[in-house]
PDB file of C-alpha atoms and ligand atoms in Angstrom:
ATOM      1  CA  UNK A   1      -0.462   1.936  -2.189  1.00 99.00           C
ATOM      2  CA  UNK A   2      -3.517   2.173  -0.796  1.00 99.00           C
ATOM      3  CA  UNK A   3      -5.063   1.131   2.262  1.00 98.00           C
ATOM      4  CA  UNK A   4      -8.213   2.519   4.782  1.00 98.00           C
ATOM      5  CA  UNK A   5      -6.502   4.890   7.148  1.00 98.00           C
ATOM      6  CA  UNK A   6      -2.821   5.385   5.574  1.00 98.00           C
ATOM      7  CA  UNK A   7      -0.615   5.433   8.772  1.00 98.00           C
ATOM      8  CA  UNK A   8      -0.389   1.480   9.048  1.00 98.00           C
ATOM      9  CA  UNK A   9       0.002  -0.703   5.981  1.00 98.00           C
ATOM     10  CA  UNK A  10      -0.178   1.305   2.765  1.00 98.00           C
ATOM     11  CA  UNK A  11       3.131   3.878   4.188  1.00 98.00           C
ATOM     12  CA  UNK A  12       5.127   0.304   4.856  1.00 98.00           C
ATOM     13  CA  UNK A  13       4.146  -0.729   1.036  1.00 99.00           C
ATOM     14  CA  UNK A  14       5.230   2.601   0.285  1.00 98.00           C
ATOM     15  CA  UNK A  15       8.213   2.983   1.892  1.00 98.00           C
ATOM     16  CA  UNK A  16       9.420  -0.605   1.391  1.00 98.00           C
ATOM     17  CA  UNK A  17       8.668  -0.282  -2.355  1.00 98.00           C
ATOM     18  CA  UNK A  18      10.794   3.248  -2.684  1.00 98.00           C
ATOM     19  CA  UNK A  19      13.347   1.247  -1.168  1.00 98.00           C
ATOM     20  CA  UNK A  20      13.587  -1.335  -4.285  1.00 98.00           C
ATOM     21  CA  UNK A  21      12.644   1.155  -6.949  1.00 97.00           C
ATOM     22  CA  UNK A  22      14.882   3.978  -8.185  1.00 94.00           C
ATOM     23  CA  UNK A  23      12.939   7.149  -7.061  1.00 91.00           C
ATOM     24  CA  UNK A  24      14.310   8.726 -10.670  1.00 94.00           C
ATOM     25  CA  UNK A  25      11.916   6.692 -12.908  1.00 95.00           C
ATOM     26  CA  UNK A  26       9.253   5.981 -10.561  1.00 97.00           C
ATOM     27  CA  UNK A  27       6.987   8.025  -8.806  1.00 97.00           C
ATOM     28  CA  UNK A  28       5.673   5.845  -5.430  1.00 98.00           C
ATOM     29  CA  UNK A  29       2.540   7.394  -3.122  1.00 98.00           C
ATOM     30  CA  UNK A  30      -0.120   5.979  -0.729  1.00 98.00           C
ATOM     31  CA  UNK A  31      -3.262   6.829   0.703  1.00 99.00           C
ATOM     32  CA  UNK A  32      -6.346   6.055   2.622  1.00 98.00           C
ATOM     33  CA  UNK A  33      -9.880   5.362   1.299  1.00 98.00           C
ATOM     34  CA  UNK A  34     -10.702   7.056   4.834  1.00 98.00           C
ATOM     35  CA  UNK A  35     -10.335  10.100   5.832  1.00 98.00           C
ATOM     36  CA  UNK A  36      -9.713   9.815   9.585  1.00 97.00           C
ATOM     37  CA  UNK A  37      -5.436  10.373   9.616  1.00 98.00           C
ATOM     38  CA  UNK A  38      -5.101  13.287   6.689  1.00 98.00           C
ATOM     39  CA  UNK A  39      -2.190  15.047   8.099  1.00 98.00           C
ATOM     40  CA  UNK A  40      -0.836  12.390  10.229  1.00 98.00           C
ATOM     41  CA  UNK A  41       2.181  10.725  10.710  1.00 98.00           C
ATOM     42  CA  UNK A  42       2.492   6.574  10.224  1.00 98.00           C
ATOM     43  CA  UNK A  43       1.612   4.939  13.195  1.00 98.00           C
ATOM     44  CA  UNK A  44       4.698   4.504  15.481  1.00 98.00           C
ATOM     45  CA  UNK A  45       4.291   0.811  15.516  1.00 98.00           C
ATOM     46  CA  UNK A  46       4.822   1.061  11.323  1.00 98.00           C
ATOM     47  CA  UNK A  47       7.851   3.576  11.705  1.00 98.00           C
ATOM     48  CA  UNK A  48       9.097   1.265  14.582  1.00 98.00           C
ATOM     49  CA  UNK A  49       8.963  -2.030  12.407  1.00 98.00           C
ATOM     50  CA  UNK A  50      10.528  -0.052   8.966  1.00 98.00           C
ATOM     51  CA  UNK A  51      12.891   1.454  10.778  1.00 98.00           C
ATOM     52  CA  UNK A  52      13.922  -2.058  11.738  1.00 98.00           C
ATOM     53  CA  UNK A  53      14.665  -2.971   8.191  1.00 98.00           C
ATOM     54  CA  UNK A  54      16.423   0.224   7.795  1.00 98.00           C
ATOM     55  CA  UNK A  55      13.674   1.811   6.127  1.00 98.00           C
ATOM     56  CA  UNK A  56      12.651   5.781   7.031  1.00 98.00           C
ATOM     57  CA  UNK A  57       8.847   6.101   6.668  1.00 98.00           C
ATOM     58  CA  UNK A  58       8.643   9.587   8.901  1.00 98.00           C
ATOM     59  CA  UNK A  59       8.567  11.818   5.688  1.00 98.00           C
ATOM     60  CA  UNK A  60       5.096  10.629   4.961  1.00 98.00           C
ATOM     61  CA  UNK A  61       1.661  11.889   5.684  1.00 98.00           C
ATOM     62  CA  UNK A  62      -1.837  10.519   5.984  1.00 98.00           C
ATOM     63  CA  UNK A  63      -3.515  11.324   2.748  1.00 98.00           C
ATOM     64  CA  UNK A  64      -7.239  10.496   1.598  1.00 98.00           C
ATOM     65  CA  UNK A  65      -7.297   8.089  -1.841  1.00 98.00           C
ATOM     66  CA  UNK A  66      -9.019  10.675  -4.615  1.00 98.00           C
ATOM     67  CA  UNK A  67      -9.986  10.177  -7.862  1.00 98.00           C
ATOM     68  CA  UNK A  68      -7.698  12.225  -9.243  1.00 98.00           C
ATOM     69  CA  UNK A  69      -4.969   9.363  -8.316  1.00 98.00           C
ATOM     70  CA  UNK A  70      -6.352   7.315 -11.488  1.00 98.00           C
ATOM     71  CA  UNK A  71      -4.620   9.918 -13.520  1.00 98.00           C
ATOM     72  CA  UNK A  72      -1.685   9.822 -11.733  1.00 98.00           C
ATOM     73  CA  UNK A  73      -0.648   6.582 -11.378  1.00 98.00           C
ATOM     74  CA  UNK A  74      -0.464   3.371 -13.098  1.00 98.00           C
ATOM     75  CA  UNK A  75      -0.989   1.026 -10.858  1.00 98.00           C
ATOM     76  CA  UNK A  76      -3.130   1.411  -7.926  1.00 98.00           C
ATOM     77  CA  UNK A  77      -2.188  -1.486  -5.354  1.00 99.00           C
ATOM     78  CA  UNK A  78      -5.102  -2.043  -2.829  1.00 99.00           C
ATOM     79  CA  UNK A  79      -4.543  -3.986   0.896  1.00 99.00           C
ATOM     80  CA  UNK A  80      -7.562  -5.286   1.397  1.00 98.00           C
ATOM     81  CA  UNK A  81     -11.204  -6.302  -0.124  1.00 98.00           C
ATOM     82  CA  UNK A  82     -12.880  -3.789   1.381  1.00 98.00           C
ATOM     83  CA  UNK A  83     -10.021  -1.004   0.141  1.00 98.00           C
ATOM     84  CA  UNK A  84     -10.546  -2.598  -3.218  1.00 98.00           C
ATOM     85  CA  UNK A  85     -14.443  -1.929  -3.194  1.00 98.00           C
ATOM     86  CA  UNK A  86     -14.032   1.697  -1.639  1.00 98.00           C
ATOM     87  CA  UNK A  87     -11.293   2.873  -4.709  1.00 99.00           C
ATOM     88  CA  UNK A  88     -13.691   0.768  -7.465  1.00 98.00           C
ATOM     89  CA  UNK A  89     -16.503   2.497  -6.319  1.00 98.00           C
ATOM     90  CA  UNK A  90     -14.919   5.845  -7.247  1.00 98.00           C
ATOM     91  CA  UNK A  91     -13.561   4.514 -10.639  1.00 98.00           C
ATOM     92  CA  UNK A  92     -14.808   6.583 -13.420  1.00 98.00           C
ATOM     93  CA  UNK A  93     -14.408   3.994 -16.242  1.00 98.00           C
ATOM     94  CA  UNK A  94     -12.708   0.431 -16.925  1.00 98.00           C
ATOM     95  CA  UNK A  95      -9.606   1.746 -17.242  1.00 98.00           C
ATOM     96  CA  UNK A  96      -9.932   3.167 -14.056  1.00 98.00           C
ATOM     97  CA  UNK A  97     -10.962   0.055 -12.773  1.00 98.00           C
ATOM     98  CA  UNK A  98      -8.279  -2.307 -14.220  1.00 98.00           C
ATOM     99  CA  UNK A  99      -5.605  -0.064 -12.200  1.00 98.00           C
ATOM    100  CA  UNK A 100      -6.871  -1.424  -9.291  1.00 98.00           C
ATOM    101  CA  UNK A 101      -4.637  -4.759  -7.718  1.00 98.00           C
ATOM    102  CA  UNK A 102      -5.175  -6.144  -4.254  1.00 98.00           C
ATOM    103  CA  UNK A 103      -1.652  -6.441  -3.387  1.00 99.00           C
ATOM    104  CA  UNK A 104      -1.207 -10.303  -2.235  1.00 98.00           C
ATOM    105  CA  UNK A 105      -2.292 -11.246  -5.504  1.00 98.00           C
ATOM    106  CA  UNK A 106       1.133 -10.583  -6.765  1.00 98.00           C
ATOM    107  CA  UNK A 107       2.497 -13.587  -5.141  1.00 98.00           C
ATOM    108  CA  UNK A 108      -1.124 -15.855  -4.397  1.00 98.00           C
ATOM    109  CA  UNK A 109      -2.553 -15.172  -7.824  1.00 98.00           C
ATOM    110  CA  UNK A 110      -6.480 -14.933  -7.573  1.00 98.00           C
ATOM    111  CA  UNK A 111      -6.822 -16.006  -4.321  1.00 98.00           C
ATOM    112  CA  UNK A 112      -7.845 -12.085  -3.263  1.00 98.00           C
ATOM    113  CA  UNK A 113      -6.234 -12.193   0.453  1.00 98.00           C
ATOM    114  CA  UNK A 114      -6.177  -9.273   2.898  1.00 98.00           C
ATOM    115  CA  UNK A 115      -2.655  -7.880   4.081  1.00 98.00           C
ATOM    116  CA  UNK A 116      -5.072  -7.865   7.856  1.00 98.00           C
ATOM    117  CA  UNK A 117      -5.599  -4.067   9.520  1.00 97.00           C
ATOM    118  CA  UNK A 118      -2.882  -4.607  12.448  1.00 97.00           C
ATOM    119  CA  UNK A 119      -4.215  -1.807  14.041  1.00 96.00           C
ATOM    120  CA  UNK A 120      -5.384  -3.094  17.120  1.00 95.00           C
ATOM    121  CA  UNK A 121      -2.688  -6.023  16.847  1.00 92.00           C
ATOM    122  CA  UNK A 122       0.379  -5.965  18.760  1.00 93.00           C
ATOM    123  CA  UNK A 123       4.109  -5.336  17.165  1.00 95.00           C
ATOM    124  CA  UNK A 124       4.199  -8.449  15.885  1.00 96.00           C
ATOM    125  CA  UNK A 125       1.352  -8.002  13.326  1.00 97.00           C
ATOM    126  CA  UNK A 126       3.230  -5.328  12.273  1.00 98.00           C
ATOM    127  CA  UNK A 127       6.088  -7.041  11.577  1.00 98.00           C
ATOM    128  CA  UNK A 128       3.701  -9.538   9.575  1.00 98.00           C
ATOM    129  CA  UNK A 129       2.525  -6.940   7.738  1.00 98.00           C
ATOM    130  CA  UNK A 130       6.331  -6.219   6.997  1.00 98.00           C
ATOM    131  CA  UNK A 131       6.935  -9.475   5.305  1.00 98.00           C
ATOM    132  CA  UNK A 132       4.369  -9.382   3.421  1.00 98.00           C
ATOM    133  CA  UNK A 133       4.748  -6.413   1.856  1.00 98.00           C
ATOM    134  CA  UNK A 134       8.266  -7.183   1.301  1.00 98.00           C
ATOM    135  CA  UNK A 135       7.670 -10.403  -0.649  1.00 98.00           C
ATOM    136  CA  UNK A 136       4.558  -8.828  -2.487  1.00 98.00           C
ATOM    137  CA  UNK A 137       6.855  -5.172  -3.614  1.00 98.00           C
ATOM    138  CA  UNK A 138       9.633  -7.731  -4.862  1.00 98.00           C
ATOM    139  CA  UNK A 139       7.187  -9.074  -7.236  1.00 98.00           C
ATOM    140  CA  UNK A 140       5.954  -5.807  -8.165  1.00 98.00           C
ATOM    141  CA  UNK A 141       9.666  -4.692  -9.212  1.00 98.00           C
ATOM    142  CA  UNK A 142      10.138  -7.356 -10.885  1.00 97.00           C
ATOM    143  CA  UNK A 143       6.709  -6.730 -12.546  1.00 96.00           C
ATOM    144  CA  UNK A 144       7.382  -3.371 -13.302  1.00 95.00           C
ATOM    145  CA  UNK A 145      11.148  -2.985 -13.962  1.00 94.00           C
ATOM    146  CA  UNK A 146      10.943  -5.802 -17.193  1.00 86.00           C
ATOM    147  CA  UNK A 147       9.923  -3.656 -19.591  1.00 64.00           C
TER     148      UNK A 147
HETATM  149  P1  4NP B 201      -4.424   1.133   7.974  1.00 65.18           P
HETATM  150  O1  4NP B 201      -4.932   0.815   9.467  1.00 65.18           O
HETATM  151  O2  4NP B 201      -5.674   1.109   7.112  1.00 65.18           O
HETATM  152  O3  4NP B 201      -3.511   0.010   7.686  1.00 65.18           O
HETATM  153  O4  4NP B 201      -3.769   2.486   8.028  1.00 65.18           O
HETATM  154  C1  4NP B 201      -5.930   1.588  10.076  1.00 65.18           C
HETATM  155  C2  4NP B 201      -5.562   2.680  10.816  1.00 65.18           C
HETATM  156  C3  4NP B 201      -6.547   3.460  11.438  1.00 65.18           C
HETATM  157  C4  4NP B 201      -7.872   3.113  11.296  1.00 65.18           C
HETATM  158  C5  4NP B 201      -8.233   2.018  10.549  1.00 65.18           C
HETATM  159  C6  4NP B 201      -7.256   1.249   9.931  1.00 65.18           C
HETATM  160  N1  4NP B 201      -8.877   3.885  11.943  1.00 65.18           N
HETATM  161  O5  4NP B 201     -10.044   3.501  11.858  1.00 65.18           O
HETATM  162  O6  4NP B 201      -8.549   4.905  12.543  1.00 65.18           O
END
C-alpha cells in the first residue's frame, strides 16, 4: 500500500487490509514515495479513525517506497495518480510496472480516482478515507483469496 508520505492513507489500507487477510499466508506492508515521515508514526488523525473500527495501526512506521519492493510483493496498490507515476517511474521492467494498481480501481474499474491526501482535511476526511479503503481491501480479498 502505497501512498506519498505513509502516516495517512497507505497505514489505514494497510492496517484495514491485515485485518481481512490471514497474516499466515499473506505478507501486507506500506510505504511512501516521499521521504519526509521515515521513522514516524501514522498520523494521529489515521490511528484515531482505525482505532474507531477497532483496528491498531500504532505498530507501523513511515517507510520510503524502494525498488526493492517489486521483488517483494505482488501487488503494489497505489492511492493516488501522482503515487502511481512516482512508483512507475522507478519500475525496472513491465513486470514491474503491471504490479502497480491505483487502489479505487478495484471497485470503479478504469476510472483512475484518487483516495484524496486528507492531510490538511479535518477528521472527517479521514474517516472518508476509511470507507474507502474498506470497500476497495474487500475487493482486494476477494481478488486475492480465489485462487
Ligand atoms: P499521506 O498524506 O500521503 O496519505 O501519508 C501525506 C502526509 C504528509 C505529507 C503529504 C501527504 N507531507 O507532505 O508531509
Amino acid at each position: 500500500m502505497v501512498c506519498l508520505g505513509n502516516i495517512c492513507r497507505s497505514p489505514l489500507a494497510e492496517g484495514i487490509l491485515r485485518s481481512k487477510l490471514s497474516e499466515d499466508i499473506f505478507t501486507i506492508d506500506s510505504a511512501g514515495t516521499g521521504d519526509y515521515h521515515i521513522g514516524d508514526l501514522p498520523d494521529k488523525r489515521s490511528i484515531e479513525v482505525a482505532s474507531k473500527y477497532g483496528i491498531d495501526i500504532t505498530n507501523q512506521r513511515g517507510r520510503q517506497f524502494s525498488v526493492t519492493d517489486f521483488d517483494l510483493f505482488d501487488y503494489i496498490y497505489v492511492m493516488d495518480n501522482s503515487n502511481f507515476k512516482n512508483v512507475v517511474k522507478l519500475a525496472r521492467n513491465e513486470t514491474d510496472i503491471a504490479k502497480v494498481k491505483l487502489i479505487l480501481n478495484e471497485i470503479y474499474p478504469n476510472q483512475n480516482y484518487d483516495v484524496p491526501d486528507p492531510y490538511h482535511d479535518s477528521q472527517q476526511g479521514f474517516e472518508n478515507v476509511f470507507k474507502m479503503l474498506d470497500e476497495a481491501t474487500d475487493v482486494i480479498k476477494e481478488k486475492i483469496t480465489k485462487h
